[in-house]
Amino acid sequence: MLKNAIPHSEPILRIGHVSKSFRLSDEKLDVLDDVTLDIAHGEFLSIIGASGCGKSTLLRIMAGLETAGLGQILFHGRVIRGTRIEIGMIFQEPRLFPWLSARENIRFGIFKASEEEDRLVDDHLALVGLADFADALPKQLSGGMQQRVSIARALINRPEILLLDEPFGALDALTRIQMQNEIIRIWRSHNTTMVLVTHDIDEAIFLSDTIVILSDRPGAVKKTIRVCLPRPRERNSVEFMSVRREIYLHFFENSTIEPEYYL
Amino acid sequence: MSKFPDRRDAFAEDESLRHSRIAEQIVNYLLLIGSPVILLAVWQLAGDRGVLNLSIVPTPKTILDALVAFTVSGRLADYFLASFVRVVAGFAIGAGSGLLIGALGGISVKFAYATAVVLGVLRPIPMIGLLPLFILWFGIDEWSKILVIAMGAIWPVLLNTEGGIRNVDPKHIEVARILMKDKATVLRKIIFPSAVPSLLTGLRLGFSTAWRGIVASEMIGASAGVGYLISYARELSQPAVMFLGLFIIGTVGILIDIVLQRLEKRLLRWV
């Protein structure tokens, strides 16, 4: 597979000189500063940065949940405003509707009503491995299972781009690894462009074709790293470690902490 | 004693744990039922010993006699029915308007502003304060009574409906935005379902307020009803009958609340 090849076609999503600031009582808080980023069709791109660096805000701007103060978002070369059905999003919390079963939560995602609905919902329950839990209420599901439901809900319209805002951050280490494998499987089978925001460097290396490191507030693109490791990736391989080392060096560029300490 | 605890020991411990839990439950039930029984016994004893002024304080036995007499004559059933119909009618009108106004206020901030002052001034007025006015406007028969009860029932329903709708999780609304849902769908599929818990609380509180309103509403111009029974017994100086009326209101009130709480629990299995 040539998933890692640098695509030459027009980017599916282009973030052009996006800046954003919030007003906190009297102070102006600059969150993003002139972020420019191209995301290729079918790419798995991760954005990492320290907490509060504006990476989630950047993702929310891509989703259309927030507007950029300056700059624009181009989807297939056209400026977009607001949310779009072609761009899905998964949040850190599953955000399921507690009064609906897993099946009905997934069905809620459907954009265009059709006669195929039931089959579509069943397919997506199976896709995330929850066929046996179709009628369970969210409170009866574990955190990982809840997040699977929310992934199925987001995928049911076959979005071209899936934005993931620290989707596995609240899960335990083992479940997280399992979910990372699942998301790779879905990415491969659906050919969805994935944009992941995370603060987990290993997660970013394991999943991504491209890793974008944002600087501390205000967030600006500090470094873009292409991860050219073959898939499936071995988390403890020498190559994996060397990518990790490279990222750590960029991460702690201006800090006095010895990066070796973290390796 | 063997070196290794065997399974039977573990079971024995389980068993004794279970026993002590059952014992505790029995004690709790005894306290629950026993305390009112003891209270009644002491009360009866005080009456028999001449500690109480029997012309104004009845004993449990005379209240029971009154209950039997009213039940046999059929007046108890008639009065209860008369009150219950008023309460249900008043509650239906009050809760209906409460739901409507509360929902509009929850959905539209403009509506909430437009109604805030009027509702704010009306709310503190007690039900009984409205009775003379309502008799003047709607006559002395059923309507004035029903509307007084409605005015009591409206507030818990209105406030809880409005609060429930306002408290919708903004994170759920974001999910709907991402999935491109229109306003009607958001209202129907997210806002209303998430308001259901506080809406049911409002209805339950509204019904108990309505039930409490029967004394006030039947104070003037009634010829039947549990509230009427109390005023009528005062005129005839029959403290036992007055107590009977109060007991009926209290007992029915708590029974209704228990039933509604059960219903609430059943409807909110997802919480």
Coordinates of C-alpha atoms in Angstrom, one line a residue:
Chain A
M1 CA 0.0 0.0 0.0
L2 CA 1.1 3.5 -0.7
K3 CA -0.6 5.1 2.2
N4 CA 2.6 6.8 3.2
A5 CA 3.4 8.2 -0.2
I6 CA 3.1 12.0 -0.4
P7 CA 0.1 12.7 -2.5
H8 CA 0.3 15.1 -5.4
S9 CA -3.3 15.9 -5.9
E10 CA -5.1 18.9 -4.5
P11 CA -5.5 18.8 -0.7
I12 CA -8.9 17.8 0.6
L13 CA -8.7 20.3 3.4
R14 CA -6.6 23.4 3.4
I15 CA -6.2 25.6 6.4
G16 CA -5.0 29.0 5.2
H17 CA -3.5 31.5 7.7
V18 CA -5.9 30.8 10.4
S19 CA -5.7 32.9 13.6
K20 CA -8.0 33.0 16.5
S21 CA -8.3 34.8 19.7
F22 CA -10.7 34.7 22.6
R23 CA -11.8 37.6 24.8
L24 CA -11.4 36.7 28.5
S25 CA -13.1 39.5 30.5
D26 CA -10.7 42.3 29.5
E27 CA -7.8 40.4 28.2
K28 CA -7.4 39.2 24.6
L29 CA -6.1 35.7 24.5
D30 CA -4.4 34.6 21.3
V31 CA -5.1 30.9 20.7
L32 CA -4.0 30.3 17.1
D33 CA -1.5 32.3 15.2
D34 CA -1.3 32.1 11.4
V35 CA -1.8 28.3 11.0
T36 CA -1.4 27.0 7.5
L37 CA -1.8 23.3 6.8
D38 CA -2.7 21.1 3.9
I39 CA -4.4 17.8 4.5
A40 CA -4.2 15.3 1.6
H41 CA -7.0 13.0 0.6
G42 CA -6.9 9.7 2.6
E43 CA -4.2 11.0 4.9
F44 CA -4.0 10.3 8.6
L45 CA -2.8 13.5 10.1
S46 CA -2.2 14.2 13.8
I47 CA -1.9 17.5 15.5
I48 CA 0.0 17.4 18.8
G49 CA 1.0 20.1 21.3
A50 CA 0.9 20.9 24.9
S51 CA -2.5 21.3 26.6
G52 CA -3.9 24.8 25.9
C53 CA -1.9 25.2 22.7
G54 CA -5.1 25.6 20.7
K55 CA -5.1 22.3 18.9
S56 CA -8.7 21.5 19.9
T57 CA -9.7 25.0 18.8
L58 CA -8.1 24.4 15.4
L59 CA -10.0 21.1 15.0
R60 CA -13.2 22.8 16.0
I61 CA -12.6 25.5 13.4
M62 CA -12.1 22.7 10.8
A63 CA -15.4 21.2 11.9
G64 CA -17.2 24.5 11.6
L65 CA -18.1 24.6 15.2
E66 CA -16.1 27.8 15.6
T67 CA -15.1 30.5 13.2
A68 CA -11.6 31.6 12.4
G69 CA -10.8 35.1 13.4
L70 CA -8.6 35.5 10.4
G71 CA -7.9 33.1 7.5
Q72 CA -10.0 30.4 6.0
I73 CA -10.7 26.8 5.6
L74 CA -10.9 25.3 2.1
F75 CA -12.6 22.0 1.5
H76 CA -11.9 20.7 -2.0
G77 CA -10.6 24.1 -2.8
R78 CA -13.8 26.0 -1.8
V79 CA -14.1 28.2 1.3
I80 CA -16.5 26.6 3.8
R81 CA -18.4 28.1 6.7
G82 CA -20.2 26.1 9.3
T83 CA -20.5 22.4 9.7
R84 CA -20.8 20.0 6.7
I85 CA -22.1 16.5 6.5
E86 CA -18.9 15.5 4.7
I87 CA -16.9 16.4 7.7
G88 CA -17.6 14.3 10.8
M89 CA -16.2 14.7 14.3
I90 CA -15.6 12.6 17.4
F91 CA -15.1 14.2 20.7
Q92 CA -13.2 13.2 23.8
E93 CA -16.4 12.2 25.5
P94 CA -18.7 9.9 23.6
R95 CA -21.6 12.4 23.8
L96 CA -24.2 9.7 23.4
F97 CA -27.8 10.5 24.1
P98 CA -28.5 8.6 27.4
W99 CA -32.1 8.0 26.6
L100 CA -31.4 6.2 23.4
S101 CA -30.0 2.7 22.9
A102 CA -26.7 2.1 21.1
R103 CA -28.7 1.3 18.0
E104 CA -30.8 4.5 18.2
N105 CA -27.8 6.6 18.9
I106 CA -26.2 5.4 15.7
R107 CA -29.4 5.8 13.8
F108 CA -29.5 9.5 15.0
G109 CA -26.4 10.1 12.9
I110 CA -28.2 9.3 9.6
F111 CA -28.5 12.4 7.4
K112 CA -30.7 11.2 4.7
A113 CA -33.6 8.9 5.6
S114 CA -33.8 5.8 3.5
E115 CA -35.3 2.3 3.4
E116 CA -31.8 0.9 4.0
E117 CA -31.6 2.6 7.4
D118 CA -32.0 -0.6 9.5
R119 CA -29.4 -2.5 7.5
L120 CA -27.0 0.6 7.6
V121 CA -27.3 0.8 11.4
D122 CA -26.7 -2.9 11.8
D123 CA -23.7 -2.8 9.6
H124 CA -22.2 0.0 11.7
L125 CA -23.0 -1.8 14.9
A126 CA -21.0 -4.7 13.5
L127 CA -18.3 -2.4 12.2
V128 CA -17.5 -1.3 15.7
G129 CA -18.1 -4.8 17.2
L130 CA -21.2 -4.0 19.1
A131 CA -23.8 -6.1 17.4
D132 CA -24.6 -7.9 20.6
F133 CA -25.1 -4.6 22.5
A134 CA -27.5 -3.0 20.0
D135 CA -30.3 -2.4 22.6
A136 CA -28.1 -1.5 25.5
L137 CA -28.4 2.0 27.0
P138 CA -25.2 4.1 27.1
K139 CA -25.1 3.8 30.9
Q140 CA -24.8 0.0 30.5
L141 CA -21.8 0.3 28.2
S142 CA -18.1 0.7 29.2
G143 CA -16.3 3.9 28.3
G144 CA -14.6 2.2 25.3
M145 CA -17.9 0.8 24.1
Q146 CA -19.6 4.1 24.3
Q147 CA -16.8 5.7 22.2
R148 CA -17.3 2.9 19.6
V149 CA -21.0 3.8 19.4
S150 CA -20.0 7.5 18.9
I151 CA -17.5 6.4 16.1
A152 CA -20.3 4.4 14.4
R153 CA -22.6 7.4 14.7
A154 CA -20.0 9.6 13.1
L155 CA -19.2 7.1 10.3
I156 CA -22.8 6.3 9.3
N157 CA -22.9 9.2 6.7
R158 CA -19.5 8.1 5.3
P159 CA -17.8 11.4 5.9
E160 CA -14.9 12.2 3.7
I161 CA -13.0 13.6 6.7
L162 CA -13.2 12.5 10.3
L163 CA -12.0 14.9 12.9
L164 CA -11.0 13.2 16.2
D165 CA -10.6 15.4 19.3
E166 CA -8.5 13.3 21.8
P167 CA -11.0 10.5 21.3
F168 CA -9.2 8.0 23.4
G169 CA -7.9 10.3 26.1
A170 CA -10.3 9.2 28.7
L171 CA -9.8 5.5 28.1
D172 CA -7.5 3.1 30.0
A173 CA -4.2 2.2 28.4
L174 CA -5.3 -1.3 27.1
T175 CA -8.6 -0.1 25.7
R176 CA -6.8 2.8 24.1
I177 CA -4.4 0.6 22.2
Q178 CA -7.4 -1.6 21.1
M179 CA -9.2 1.5 19.8
Q180 CA -6.2 2.7 18.0
N181 CA -6.0 -0.6 16.1
E182 CA -9.8 -0.3 15.3
I183 CA -9.5 3.2 14.0
I184 CA -6.6 2.1 11.7
R185 CA -8.8 -0.7 10.4
I186 CA -11.7 1.7 9.7
W187 CA -9.4 4.2 8.1
R188 CA -8.1 1.5 5.7
S189 CA -11.4 0.0 4.9
H190 CA -13.3 3.4 4.5
N191 CA -10.5 5.4 3.0
T192 CA -11.5 8.3 5.3
T193 CA -9.2 11.2 5.8
M194 CA -8.4 11.3 9.5
V195 CA -7.4 14.4 11.5
L196 CA -6.5 13.5 15.1
V197 CA -5.8 15.9 17.9
T198 CA -3.9 14.2 20.7
H199 CA -1.3 14.9 23.4
D200 CA -0.2 11.2 23.3
I201 CA 3.0 11.2 21.2
D202 CA 3.0 7.4 20.8
E203 CA -0.5 7.4 19.6
A204 CA 0.3 10.0 17.0
I205 CA 3.3 8.0 15.8
F206 CA 1.4 4.8 15.7
L207 CA -1.5 6.2 13.7
S208 CA -0.3 9.0 11.5
D209 CA 1.2 9.6 8.1
T210 CA 1.9 13.2 9.1
I211 CA 2.4 14.7 12.6
V212 CA 2.0 18.4 13.0
I213 CA 3.6 19.9 16.2
L214 CA 2.0 23.1 17.4
S215 CA 3.9 25.5 19.5
D216 CA 2.6 26.7 22.9
R217 CA 0.0 29.4 23.0
P218 CA -0.6 31.0 20.6
G219 CA -0.5 27.8 18.6
A220 CA 1.5 28.0 15.4
V221 CA 2.9 25.1 13.3
K222 CA 6.2 24.4 14.7
K223 CA 7.2 21.4 12.8
T224 CA 5.6 18.9 10.4
I225 CA 7.0 15.4 10.5
R226 CA 6.3 12.6 8.0
V227 CA 6.1 9.2 9.6
C228 CA 7.4 6.8 7.0
L229 CA 7.2 3.6 9.0
P230 CA 5.5 0.5 7.5
R231 CA 2.2 -0.6 8.8
P232 CA 1.2 -2.3 11.0
R233 CA 3.6 -0.4 13.2
E234 CA 5.6 -1.9 16.0
R235 CA 5.5 0.3 19.0
N236 CA 8.8 -0.9 20.4
S237 CA 10.8 -1.0 17.2
V238 CA 14.0 1.0 16.8
E239 CA 12.5 3.1 14.0
F240 CA 9.4 4.0 16.2
M241 CA 11.8 5.0 19.0
S242 CA 13.8 7.2 16.7
V243 CA 10.6 9.0 15.4
R244 CA 9.7 9.5 19.1
R245 CA 13.1 10.9 19.9
E246 CA 12.8 13.4 17.0
I247 CA 9.4 14.6 18.2
Y248 CA 10.6 14.9 21.8
L249 CA 13.5 17.1 20.6
H250 CA 11.1 19.4 18.8
F251 CA 8.7 19.4 21.6
F252 CA 11.3 20.4 24.2
E253 CA 13.3 22.6 21.9
N254 CA 13.1 25.7 24.1
S255 CA 12.9 23.9 27.4
T256 CA 15.6 23.3 29.8
I257 CA 14.5 19.7 30.5
E258 CA 16.8 17.1 29.1
P259 CA 14.8 15.2 26.5
E260 CA 16.8 12.0 27.3
Y261 CA 15.0 12.0 30.6
Y262 CA 11.7 11.2 28.9
L263 CA 13.1 8.3 26.8
Chain B
M1 CA -8.8 -24.7 62.6
S2 CA -7.2 -25.8 59.5
K3 CA -4.4 -23.8 58.0
F4 CA -6.3 -22.9 54.9
P5 CA -9.7 -21.4 55.2
D6 CA -12.1 -23.7 53.3
R7 CA -15.0 -22.6 51.2
R8 CA -17.6 -23.5 53.9
D9 CA -16.1 -20.8 56.2
A10 CA -16.4 -18.3 53.4
F11 CA -20.1 -19.2 52.9
A12 CA -20.7 -19.1 56.7
E13 CA -19.4 -15.6 56.7
D14 CA -21.6 -14.7 53.7
E15 CA -24.6 -16.2 55.5
S16 CA -24.1 -14.2 58.7
L17 CA -23.6 -11.0 56.6
R18 CA -26.9 -11.7 54.9
H19 CA -28.6 -12.3 58.2
S20 CA -27.4 -9.1 59.7
R21 CA -28.6 -7.2 56.6
I22 CA -32.0 -8.8 57.0
A23 CA -32.1 -7.9 60.7
E24 CA -31.3 -4.3 59.9
Q25 CA -34.1 -4.2 57.4
I26 CA -36.6 -5.5 59.9
V27 CA -35.5 -2.9 62.4
N28 CA -35.9 -0.2 59.8
Y29 CA -39.4 -1.4 59.0
L30 CA -40.3 -1.5 62.7
L31 CA -39.2 2.0 63.1
L32 CA -41.1 3.1 60.0
I33 CA -44.4 1.5 61.1
G34 CA -43.9 1.4 64.8
S35 CA -43.3 5.1 65.5
P36 CA -46.7 6.3 64.2
V37 CA -48.4 3.4 66.0
I38 CA -46.7 4.4 69.3
L39 CA -47.7 8.0 68.6
L40 CA -51.3 7.0 68.2
A41 CA -51.2 4.9 71.3
V42 CA -49.8 7.7 73.5
W43 CA -52.3 10.1 72.0
Q44 CA -55.2 7.7 72.8
L45 CA -53.9 7.1 76.3
A46 CA -53.6 10.8 76.9
G47 CA -57.2 11.2 75.8
D48 CA -58.4 8.4 78.0
R49 CA -56.6 9.8 81.0
G50 CA -58.2 13.2 80.5
V51 CA -55.0 15.0 79.7
L52 CA -56.5 16.4 76.5
N53 CA -59.4 18.8 76.2
L54 CA -61.7 16.5 74.3
S55 CA -64.0 19.3 73.0
I56 CA -61.2 20.6 70.8
V57 CA -58.8 17.6 70.5
P58 CA -60.2 14.3 69.4
T59 CA -58.7 10.9 70.1
P60 CA -57.7 8.4 67.5
K61 CA -60.7 6.4 68.4
T62 CA -63.2 9.2 67.8
I63 CA -61.5 10.0 64.5
L64 CA -61.9 6.3 63.6
D65 CA -65.5 6.4 64.6
A66 CA -66.0 9.5 62.3
L67 CA -64.2 7.6 59.5
V68 CA -66.6 4.6 59.9
A69 CA -69.7 6.8 60.1
F70 CA -68.7 8.8 57.0
T71 CA -67.8 5.7 55.1
V72 CA -71.0 3.9 55.9
S73 CA -73.2 6.9 55.0
G74 CA -71.3 7.1 51.7
R75 CA -70.4 10.8 52.2
L76 CA -66.7 10.0 52.4
A77 CA -66.7 8.6 48.9
D78 CA -68.8 11.5 47.6
Y79 CA -66.6 14.1 49.2
F80 CA -63.4 12.5 48.1
L81 CA -64.7 12.2 44.5
A82 CA -65.8 15.8 44.5
S83 CA -62.4 17.0 45.6
F84 CA -60.5 14.6 43.3
V85 CA -62.4 15.7 40.2
R86 CA -61.6 19.4 41.1
V87 CA -57.9 18.6 41.7
V88 CA -57.6 16.6 38.4
A89 CA -59.4 19.3 36.4
G90 CA -57.3 22.1 38.0
F91 CA -54.1 20.2 37.6
A92 CA -54.9 19.5 33.9
I93 CA -55.4 23.2 33.2
G94 CA -52.5 24.3 35.4
A95 CA -50.0 21.7 34.2
G96 CA -51.0 22.2 30.6
S97 CA -50.4 26.0 30.7
G98 CA -47.3 25.4 32.8
L99 CA -45.9 23.1 30.2
L100 CA -46.7 25.4 27.4
I101 CA -45.4 28.6 29.0
G102 CA -42.4 26.8 30.4
A103 CA -41.5 25.3 27.1
L104 CA -41.8 28.6 25.3
G105 CA -39.7 30.3 27.9
G106 CA -37.1 27.6 27.8
I107 CA -36.8 27.7 24.0
S108 CA -37.1 31.4 23.4
V109 CA -35.1 33.9 25.6
K110 CA -37.2 36.7 24.1
F111 CA -40.4 35.0 25.4
A112 CA -38.8 34.5 28.8
Y113 CA -38.0 38.3 28.9
A114 CA -41.4 39.3 27.8
T115 CA -43.1 37.2 30.5
A116 CA -40.6 37.5 33.3
V117 CA -42.2 40.5 35.2
V118 CA -45.8 39.3 34.9
L119 CA -45.0 35.8 36.0
G120 CA -42.7 37.0 38.7
V121 CA -45.4 39.1 40.3
L122 CA -48.1 36.4 39.9
R123 CA -46.0 33.6 41.4
P124 CA -45.7 34.7 45.0
I125 CA -49.5 35.2 45.3
P126 CA -50.9 32.3 47.4
M127 CA -53.7 30.2 46.0
I128 CA -56.1 31.3 48.7
G129 CA -55.5 35.0 47.9
L130 CA -57.0 34.4 44.4
L131 CA -60.1 32.7 45.6
P132 CA -62.3 35.8 46.3
L133 CA -61.3 37.3 43.0
F134 CA -62.0 34.1 41.1
I135 CA -65.4 33.8 42.8
L136 CA -66.2 37.3 41.6
W137 CA -65.0 36.5 38.0
F138 CA -66.1 32.9 37.5
G139 CA -68.9 32.5 40.0
I140 CA -69.1 30.5 43.2
D141 CA -69.5 27.1 41.7
E142 CA -66.9 24.7 40.2
W143 CA -64.9 27.0 37.9
S144 CA -63.5 29.3 40.6
K145 CA -62.3 26.3 42.6
I146 CA -60.8 24.5 39.6
L147 CA -58.9 27.7 38.5
V148 CA -57.6 28.3 42.0
I149 CA -56.1 24.8 42.0
A150 CA -54.8 25.4 38.5
M151 CA -53.0 28.6 39.6
G152 CA -51.3 26.5 42.3
A153 CA -50.3 23.7 40.0
I154 CA -48.9 25.9 37.2
W155 CA -45.7 27.1 38.9
P156 CA -43.8 23.9 39.7
V157 CA -44.6 22.6 36.2
L158 CA -43.7 25.9 34.5
L159 CA -40.4 26.4 36.4
N160 CA -39.2 22.8 36.0
T161 CA -40.1 22.6 32.3
E162 CA -38.3 25.9 31.6
G163 CA -35.3 24.8 33.7
G164 CA -35.2 21.3 32.0
I165 CA -35.2 22.8 28.6
R166 CA -32.5 25.4 29.5
N167 CA -30.3 22.7 31.0
V168 CA -29.9 20.7 27.8
D169 CA -26.3 19.7 27.4
P170 CA -24.6 22.0 24.9
K171 CA -22.3 19.2 24.0
H172 CA -25.3 17.3 22.6
I173 CA -26.3 20.3 20.6
E174 CA -22.8 20.3 19.1
V175 CA -23.2 16.7 18.1
A176 CA -26.4 17.7 16.3
R177 CA -24.6 20.6 14.5
I178 CA -21.9 18.3 13.3
L179 CA -24.6 15.9 12.0
M180 CA -26.4 18.8 10.3
K181 CA -29.7 18.3 12.2
D182 CA -32.4 21.0 11.7
K183 CA -34.0 22.9 14.5
A184 CA -37.1 20.8 14.7
T185 CA -35.1 17.6 15.0
V186 CA -32.9 19.1 17.7
L187 CA -36.0 20.2 19.6
R188 CA -37.8 16.8 19.2
K189 CA -34.9 14.5 19.6
I190 CA -32.5 16.3 22.0
I191 CA -34.0 19.2 23.9
F192 CA -37.4 17.6 24.9
P193 CA -36.0 14.2 25.9
S194 CA -33.3 15.8 28.0
A195 CA -35.9 17.9 29.7
V196 CA -38.1 14.9 30.6
P197 CA -36.6 14.2 34.0
S198 CA -37.2 17.7 35.4
L199 CA -40.5 17.9 33.5
L200 CA -41.7 14.8 35.4
T201 CA -40.5 16.3 38.7
G202 CA -42.5 19.4 37.8
L203 CA -45.6 17.4 37.1
R204 CA -45.3 15.5 40.4
L205 CA -44.8 18.6 42.4
G206 CA -47.6 20.3 40.5
F207 CA -50.0 17.5 41.4
S208 CA -49.1 17.6 45.1
T209 CA -49.6 21.4 45.1
A210 CA -52.9 20.9 43.4
W211 CA -54.0 18.4 45.9
R212 CA -53.0 20.7 48.7
G213 CA -55.1 23.4 47.2
I214 CA -58.4 21.7 47.8
V215 CA -58.7 23.1 51.4
A216 CA -58.3 26.6 50.1
S217 CA -60.5 26.2 47.1
E218 CA -63.4 24.6 49.0
M219 CA -63.4 27.1 51.9
I220 CA -66.0 29.3 50.3
G221 CA -69.2 28.2 48.5
A222 CA -68.6 24.5 48.5
S223 CA -71.2 21.9 49.4
A224 CA -69.0 18.8 49.0
G225 CA -65.3 17.9 49.2
V226 CA -62.7 17.0 51.7
G227 CA -61.8 20.7 52.1
Y228 CA -65.4 21.5 52.7
L229 CA -65.6 18.8 55.3
I230 CA -63.0 20.6 57.4
S231 CA -64.7 24.0 57.3
Y232 CA -68.1 22.5 57.9
A233 CA -66.8 20.5 60.9
R234 CA -65.3 23.6 62.4
E235 CA -68.7 25.3 62.2
L236 CA -70.3 22.3 63.9
S237 CA -67.4 22.0 66.4
Q238 CA -66.6 18.5 65.4
P239 CA -62.9 18.2 65.9
A240 CA -62.8 14.5 65.1
V241 CA -64.3 15.2 61.6
M242 CA -61.8 18.0 61.1
F243 CA -59.0 15.6 61.9
L244 CA -60.6 13.1 59.5
G245 CA -60.4 15.6 56.7
L246 CA -56.8 16.5 57.4
F247 CA -55.8 12.8 57.6
I248 CA -57.4 12.1 54.3
I249 CA -55.6 15.0 52.7
G250 CA -52.3 13.9 54.2
T251 CA -52.7 10.2 53.4
V252 CA -54.0 10.6 49.9
G253 CA -51.2 13.2 49.3
I254 CA -48.4 10.8 50.2
L255 CA -50.0 7.9 48.3
I256 CA -50.2 10.0 45.2
D257 CA -46.6 11.1 45.6
I258 CA -45.4 7.5 46.0
V259 CA -47.3 6.4 42.9
L260 CA -46.0 9.3 40.8
Q261 CA -42.4 8.7 42.1
R262 CA -42.7 5.0 41.0
L263 CA -44.0 6.1 37.6
E264 CA -41.1 8.6 37.3
K265 CA -38.5 5.9 38.0
R266 CA -40.0 3.6 35.5
L267 CA -40.1 6.3 32.8
L268 CA -36.5 7.3 33.5
R269 CA -34.8 4.0 33.3
W270 CA -32.1 5.5 31.2
V271 CA -30.9 8.0 33.8

